Amino acid sequence: QLQRQLDDGEFAGTQVRFRGFRYTDILYHAEGGTQHLLIAYTEWFPDKRCFTNTLAKADLGADQSVASWKVAAEDWEIIKRAVPCIPLRKGGAGMEGVEAGGRLAHLIGTQIIWSSGAYGRDDKYTGDPGDTLAQNDATGYGKLLLVDIASGEITKIAKGLRNPQGLSVDPDGGIWVTDHGMRGGDELNYTTVWRRPNFGHPVVSYGTHYDRRSVSLSGSHAGHDGFDLPVVSFVPAIGPGAALFLDGFDPAWDGDVLIGGFKGMLHRVHTVDERAIVVEPIKTGVRTRDIQAMPDG
């Protein structure tokens, strides 16, 4: 029905790919005797013809039994919507929901980290870099966001990301985030809540556009001059998804970061002083979107 409405008006020829509207992550959170489910997702506003990256929570009460949890549609409370509401792009694919990022990770107390992608809007941008979603400080896209789920307070703690689909917080509060680049230029990045890094998208990249043109808006290729360096950049691309900092797994592996890939591989990244020393590919034959550490190791 919406597609017919678009075809009859100013958005004729614009496609809304609804498979891109999805839940990007779910997180169980317990603090001070309360427990919540948190969900990040792409939210569509049909009247405004725009969409947002949205974070919501549902109160699960005090009962610890998962079987007793019952959450209805009206039980969800919006914590935050990224701003602005992104309008449809006229002609072709009106939005790229697969580049939402949207991963969630615990930090401390009621604070969580939420990654927010740039929805493909910066990939072909040729104007002022400061106007891109990922570089503009006024937007909530292409960013790492620190969110207090109790107060709703939100702080931008990193920018210059394209599609951050992997997120993991280590025991010292270090934040590890994968960024799904274009042709090459996939990255593993590291930060803390105090550093406020700029990882450079779409101004710099070690990768290229899909037609092999330089990504850079800075006039040079394959560098990060003026921006924060990744822990490692993957060329050729690995299609990075989930990330997991290993702790309490095995003495030989603890401190490494395990990255899920969309090309049938896991990638074990061994780091020293926040730099990758060894990257070990582990063939699995499956696309890996999520990795979790189980209590038994």
Short mmCIF file of C-alpha atoms in Angstrom, two decimals:
data_model
loop_
_atom_site.label_atom_id
_atom_site.label_comp_id
_atom_site.label_asym_id
_atom_site.label_seq_id
_atom_site.Cartn_x
_atom_site.Cartn_y
_atom_site.Cartn_z
CA GLN A 1 0.00 0.00 0.00
CA LEU A 2 2.79 2.43 0.89
CA GLN A 3 4.64 1.60 -2.33
CA ARG A 4 1.52 2.51 -4.32
CA GLN A 5 1.25 5.81 -2.42
CA LEU A 6 4.86 6.62 -3.22
CA ASP A 7 4.45 5.77 -6.91
CA ASP A 8 1.46 8.13 -7.15
CA GLY A 9 3.29 11.14 -5.72
CA GLU A 10 6.60 12.95 -5.60
CA PHE A 11 8.45 9.74 -4.70
CA ALA A 12 7.58 7.97 -7.96
CA GLY A 13 10.32 5.46 -8.72
CA THR A 14 11.44 5.27 -5.09
CA GLN A 15 11.60 1.82 -3.53
CA VAL A 16 11.15 1.15 0.17
CA ARG A 17 12.94 -2.11 0.93
CA PHE A 18 11.07 -3.25 3.98
CA ARG A 19 13.50 -6.10 4.61
CA GLY A 20 15.78 -3.33 5.83
CA PHE A 21 13.38 -2.49 8.66
CA ARG A 22 14.41 -4.90 11.38
CA TYR A 23 15.57 -5.38 14.94
CA THR A 24 19.32 -4.84 14.96
CA ASP A 25 20.01 -6.08 18.49
CA ILE A 26 18.40 -7.20 21.74
CA LEU A 27 19.99 -6.93 25.19
CA TYR A 28 18.95 -8.18 28.63
CA HIS A 29 19.77 -5.68 31.36
CA ALA A 30 19.53 -6.19 35.14
CA GLU A 31 20.46 -3.50 37.66
CA GLY A 32 19.48 -2.91 41.28
CA GLY A 33 16.72 -5.49 41.36
CA THR A 34 15.14 -4.36 38.09
CA GLN A 35 15.41 -6.08 34.74
CA HIS A 36 14.64 -4.91 31.24
CA LEU A 37 14.78 -6.05 27.66
CA LEU A 38 16.33 -3.48 25.34
CA ILE A 39 15.74 -3.49 21.60
CA ALA A 40 17.38 -1.42 18.87
CA TYR A 41 15.58 -1.19 15.54
CA THR A 42 14.81 0.94 12.48
CA GLU A 43 11.54 2.79 12.97
CA TRP A 44 9.44 4.02 10.03
CA PHE A 45 7.16 7.09 10.17
CA PRO A 46 4.75 6.79 7.22
CA ASP A 47 3.21 10.26 7.57
CA LYS A 48 6.59 11.98 7.51
CA ARG A 49 8.15 9.48 5.05
CA CYS A 50 11.25 9.22 7.23
CA PHE A 51 12.95 6.74 9.57
CA THR A 52 15.14 6.68 12.66
CA ASN A 53 17.46 4.38 14.57
CA THR A 54 15.43 3.76 17.74
CA LEU A 55 16.12 2.26 21.18
CA ALA A 56 13.30 0.96 23.40
CA LYS A 57 12.97 -0.96 26.66
CA ALA A 58 10.40 -3.18 28.34
CA ASP A 59 10.19 -3.65 32.12
CA LEU A 60 10.31 -7.36 32.99
CA GLY A 61 9.47 -6.94 36.67
CA ALA A 62 11.34 -8.76 39.42
CA ASP A 63 10.56 -12.36 38.39
CA GLN A 64 13.72 -14.09 37.22
CA SER A 65 11.86 -16.83 35.33
CA VAL A 66 12.16 -16.29 31.60
CA ALA A 67 9.08 -18.42 31.06
CA SER A 68 7.01 -15.87 33.01
CA TRP A 69 8.03 -12.85 30.94
CA LYS A 70 5.15 -11.39 28.98
CA VAL A 71 5.66 -8.23 26.96
CA ALA A 72 2.88 -6.67 24.90
CA ALA A 73 3.28 -3.97 22.26
CA GLU A 74 2.14 -1.26 24.67
CA ASP A 75 4.78 -2.29 27.24
CA TRP A 76 7.64 -0.92 25.16
CA GLU A 77 8.96 2.50 26.16
CA ILE A 78 11.04 4.55 23.72
CA ILE A 79 14.35 5.53 25.33
CA LYS A 80 15.81 7.47 22.41
CA ARG A 81 15.42 8.05 18.69
CA ALA A 82 18.49 9.12 16.75
CA VAL A 83 18.08 12.54 15.14
CA PRO A 84 17.20 13.69 12.60
CA CYS A 85 14.41 11.55 11.17
CA ILE A 86 16.04 10.59 7.85
CA PRO A 87 13.78 11.36 4.86
CA LEU A 88 13.36 8.97 1.97
CA ARG A 89 15.82 9.55 -0.85
CA LYS A 90 13.89 10.17 -4.07
CA GLY A 91 14.41 7.61 -6.82
CA GLY A 92 15.88 4.10 -6.52
CA ALA A 93 16.42 2.72 -3.03
CA GLY A 94 14.82 5.23 -0.68
CA MET A 95 16.69 3.88 2.33
CA GLU A 96 19.41 1.34 3.14
CA GLY A 97 18.26 -0.35 6.33
CA VAL A 98 20.99 -2.98 6.18
CA GLU A 99 23.53 -0.29 7.15
CA ALA A 100 21.90 0.60 10.47
CA GLY A 101 24.58 -0.65 12.87
CA GLY A 102 22.40 -0.75 15.96
CA ARG A 103 24.36 -3.03 18.29
CA LEU A 104 24.06 -2.85 22.11
CA ALA A 105 26.52 -3.60 24.92
CA HIS A 106 26.60 -3.11 28.70
CA LEU A 107 29.04 -0.57 30.11
CA ILE A 108 28.32 0.00 33.82
CA GLY A 109 25.18 0.45 35.90
CA THR A 110 22.36 1.77 33.75
CA GLN A 111 24.77 2.91 31.03
CA ILE A 112 24.95 1.05 27.74
CA ILE A 113 26.76 1.59 24.44
CA TRP A 114 24.64 1.82 21.28
CA SER A 115 26.18 1.87 17.80
CA SER A 116 24.33 3.78 15.09
CA GLY A 117 25.07 3.45 11.38
CA ALA A 118 24.84 6.08 8.65
CA TYR A 119 22.28 4.13 6.57
CA GLY A 120 24.39 4.45 3.41
CA ARG A 121 23.70 8.18 3.14
CA ASP A 122 27.36 9.19 3.24
CA ASP A 123 28.69 6.61 0.77
CA LYS A 124 28.31 8.78 -2.35
CA TYR A 125 28.52 12.20 -0.72
CA THR A 126 30.73 14.74 -2.52
CA GLY A 127 30.03 17.98 -0.63
CA ASP A 128 31.28 19.40 2.65
CA PRO A 129 32.35 16.48 4.89
CA GLY A 130 30.91 18.31 7.88
CA ASP A 131 27.45 17.91 6.37
CA THR A 132 27.60 14.11 6.30
CA LEU A 133 25.62 12.18 8.90
CA ALA A 134 28.72 10.49 10.30
CA GLN A 135 30.73 13.73 10.70
CA ASN A 136 27.99 16.15 11.75
CA ASP A 137 27.97 16.38 15.55
CA ALA A 138 24.27 17.28 15.52
CA THR A 139 23.20 13.86 14.20
CA GLY A 140 22.93 10.51 15.94
CA TYR A 141 24.16 8.51 12.93
CA GLY A 142 27.63 7.15 12.20
CA LYS A 143 28.23 7.39 15.95
CA LEU A 144 28.86 5.43 19.12
CA LEU A 145 26.33 6.57 21.71
CA LEU A 146 26.50 6.31 25.50
CA VAL A 147 22.95 5.97 26.79
CA ASP A 148 21.68 5.98 30.37
CA ILE A 149 18.55 3.85 30.10
CA ALA A 150 17.21 5.18 33.41
CA SER A 151 17.45 8.93 32.65
CA GLY A 152 17.47 8.81 28.85
CA GLU A 153 20.62 10.95 28.80
CA ILE A 154 22.68 10.35 25.66
CA THR A 155 26.27 11.29 24.84
CA LYS A 156 28.11 10.90 21.53
CA ILE A 157 31.43 9.23 22.32
CA ALA A 158 32.75 8.48 18.80
CA LYS A 159 31.94 9.45 15.23
CA GLY A 160 33.03 8.73 11.67
CA LEU A 161 31.56 5.22 11.48
CA ARG A 162 29.71 3.72 8.52
CA ASN A 163 27.96 0.54 9.64
CA PRO A 164 29.13 -0.56 13.12
CA GLN A 165 27.71 -4.09 13.40
CA GLY A 166 30.02 -5.47 16.08
CA LEU A 167 30.34 -4.12 19.63
CA SER A 168 32.00 -5.45 22.77
CA VAL A 169 33.09 -3.87 26.06
CA ASP A 170 36.11 -5.33 27.86
CA PRO A 171 36.45 -5.62 31.68
CA ASP A 172 38.38 -2.32 31.84
CA GLY A 173 35.68 -0.40 30.00
CA GLY A 174 37.45 -0.43 26.62
CA ILE A 175 35.04 -0.41 23.70
CA TRP A 176 35.75 -2.54 20.62
CA VAL A 177 33.64 -1.86 17.54
CA THR A 178 33.75 -3.28 14.03
CA ASP A 179 32.83 -1.07 11.10
CA HIS A 180 31.53 -2.63 7.91
CA GLY A 181 33.15 -0.61 5.12
CA MET A 182 32.60 -0.70 1.39
CA ARG A 183 35.05 -2.52 -0.91
CA GLY A 184 37.82 -3.17 1.60
CA GLY A 185 38.25 -0.80 4.48
CA ASP A 186 36.44 -2.96 7.04
CA GLU A 187 37.78 -2.01 10.45
CA LEU A 188 38.17 -2.99 14.07
CA ASN A 189 38.29 0.15 16.21
CA TYR A 190 38.97 0.81 19.89
CA THR A 191 37.95 3.65 22.18
CA THR A 192 36.82 4.57 25.67
CA VAL A 193 34.01 6.88 26.77
CA TRP A 194 36.53 9.71 27.32
CA ARG A 195 38.54 9.71 24.09
CA ARG A 196 35.90 11.00 21.64
CA PRO A 197 37.66 9.64 18.51
CA ASN A 198 36.74 10.37 14.90
CA PHE A 199 37.27 7.24 12.77
CA GLY A 200 37.03 9.15 9.51
CA HIS A 201 34.05 7.90 7.49
CA PRO A 202 33.38 9.10 4.82
CA VAL A 203 36.42 11.38 4.59
CA VAL A 204 39.12 8.68 4.71
CA SER A 205 39.29 4.92 4.29
CA TYR A 206 41.72 2.15 3.41
CA GLY A 207 39.03 0.78 1.10
CA THR A 208 37.29 2.00 -2.04
CA HIS A 209 33.80 2.46 -3.43
CA TYR A 210 32.30 -0.67 -4.94
CA ASP A 211 33.31 0.59 -8.40
CA ARG A 212 36.90 0.91 -7.06
CA ARG A 213 36.92 4.71 -6.93
CA SER A 214 38.59 6.24 -3.91
CA VAL A 215 36.31 6.67 -0.90
CA SER A 216 38.24 9.67 0.33
CA LEU A 217 36.78 13.18 0.47
CA SER A 218 40.23 14.46 1.41
CA GLY A 219 41.78 14.08 -2.05
CA SER A 220 44.08 11.18 -1.15
CA HIS A 221 43.55 7.43 -0.99
CA ALA A 222 44.26 4.68 1.53
CA GLY A 223 45.11 6.73 4.56
CA HIS A 224 43.71 8.06 7.81
CA ASP A 225 45.56 11.36 7.97
CA GLY A 226 43.93 13.67 10.49
CA PHE A 227 41.70 10.96 11.93
CA ASP A 228 41.95 8.20 14.51
CA LEU A 229 43.50 4.99 13.25
CA PRO A 230 41.72 1.64 13.38
CA VAL A 231 43.19 -1.23 15.38
CA VAL A 232 43.30 -3.03 12.04
CA SER A 233 41.75 -2.55 8.61
CA PHE A 234 40.80 -5.59 6.54
CA VAL A 235 41.73 -5.47 2.87
CA PRO A 236 40.23 -7.42 1.17
CA ALA A 237 36.98 -7.00 3.08
CA ILE A 238 35.75 -9.64 5.55
CA GLY A 239 32.19 -8.32 5.98
CA PRO A 240 32.56 -7.88 9.77
CA GLY A 241 29.54 -8.50 11.95
CA ALA A 242 29.62 -9.33 15.65
CA ALA A 243 32.62 -8.66 17.91
CA LEU A 244 33.47 -10.30 21.23
CA PHE A 245 36.33 -9.42 23.59
CA LEU A 246 37.49 -12.74 25.06
CA ASP A 247 37.84 -12.88 28.85
CA GLY A 248 37.86 -16.08 30.91
CA PHE A 249 37.85 -18.23 27.78
CA ASP A 250 41.41 -19.60 27.58
CA PRO A 251 44.71 -18.08 28.78
CA ALA A 252 46.11 -18.19 25.24
CA TRP A 253 43.09 -16.37 23.83
CA ASP A 254 42.04 -13.99 26.62
CA GLY A 255 42.45 -10.38 25.53
CA ASP A 256 41.86 -11.24 21.88
CA VAL A 257 38.85 -10.00 19.92
CA LEU A 258 36.79 -12.48 17.96
CA ILE A 259 35.04 -11.03 14.90
CA GLY A 260 32.22 -12.69 13.01
CA GLY A 261 32.30 -12.38 9.24
CA PHE A 262 29.77 -12.67 6.44
CA LYS A 263 32.21 -14.62 4.24
CA GLY A 264 32.25 -17.91 6.14
CA MET A 265 35.07 -17.00 8.53
CA LEU A 266 35.68 -15.97 12.12
CA HIS A 267 38.68 -13.72 12.69
CA ARG A 268 40.70 -13.90 15.90
CA VAL A 269 42.51 -10.59 16.41
CA HIS A 270 45.43 -10.60 18.87
CA THR A 271 46.23 -7.07 20.05
CA VAL A 272 49.05 -5.36 21.93
CA ASP A 273 48.67 -1.75 23.06
CA GLU A 274 45.46 -1.44 21.05
CA ARG A 275 47.10 -2.53 17.79
CA ALA A 276 46.55 -5.81 15.96
CA ILE A 277 49.63 -8.05 15.95
CA VAL A 278 48.11 -11.23 14.53
CA VAL A 279 44.84 -11.82 12.69
CA GLU A 280 43.96 -15.51 12.48
CA PRO A 281 41.14 -16.53 10.11
CA ILE A 282 39.06 -19.50 11.26
CA LYS A 283 36.97 -21.12 8.56
CA THR A 284 33.38 -21.87 9.62
CA GLY A 285 31.47 -21.90 6.34
CA VAL A 286 28.62 -19.82 7.82
CA ARG A 287 27.74 -16.11 7.99
CA THR A 288 28.17 -15.04 11.62
CA ARG A 289 25.98 -12.19 12.85
CA ASP A 290 26.26 -12.71 16.61
CA ILE A 291 28.78 -14.14 19.07
CA GLN A 292 28.14 -14.66 22.79
CA ALA A 293 30.33 -15.94 25.62
CA MET A 294 28.60 -18.74 27.52
CA PRO A 295 29.01 -19.16 31.29
CA ASP A 296 30.83 -22.49 30.88
CA GLY A 297 33.48 -20.93 28.61
#
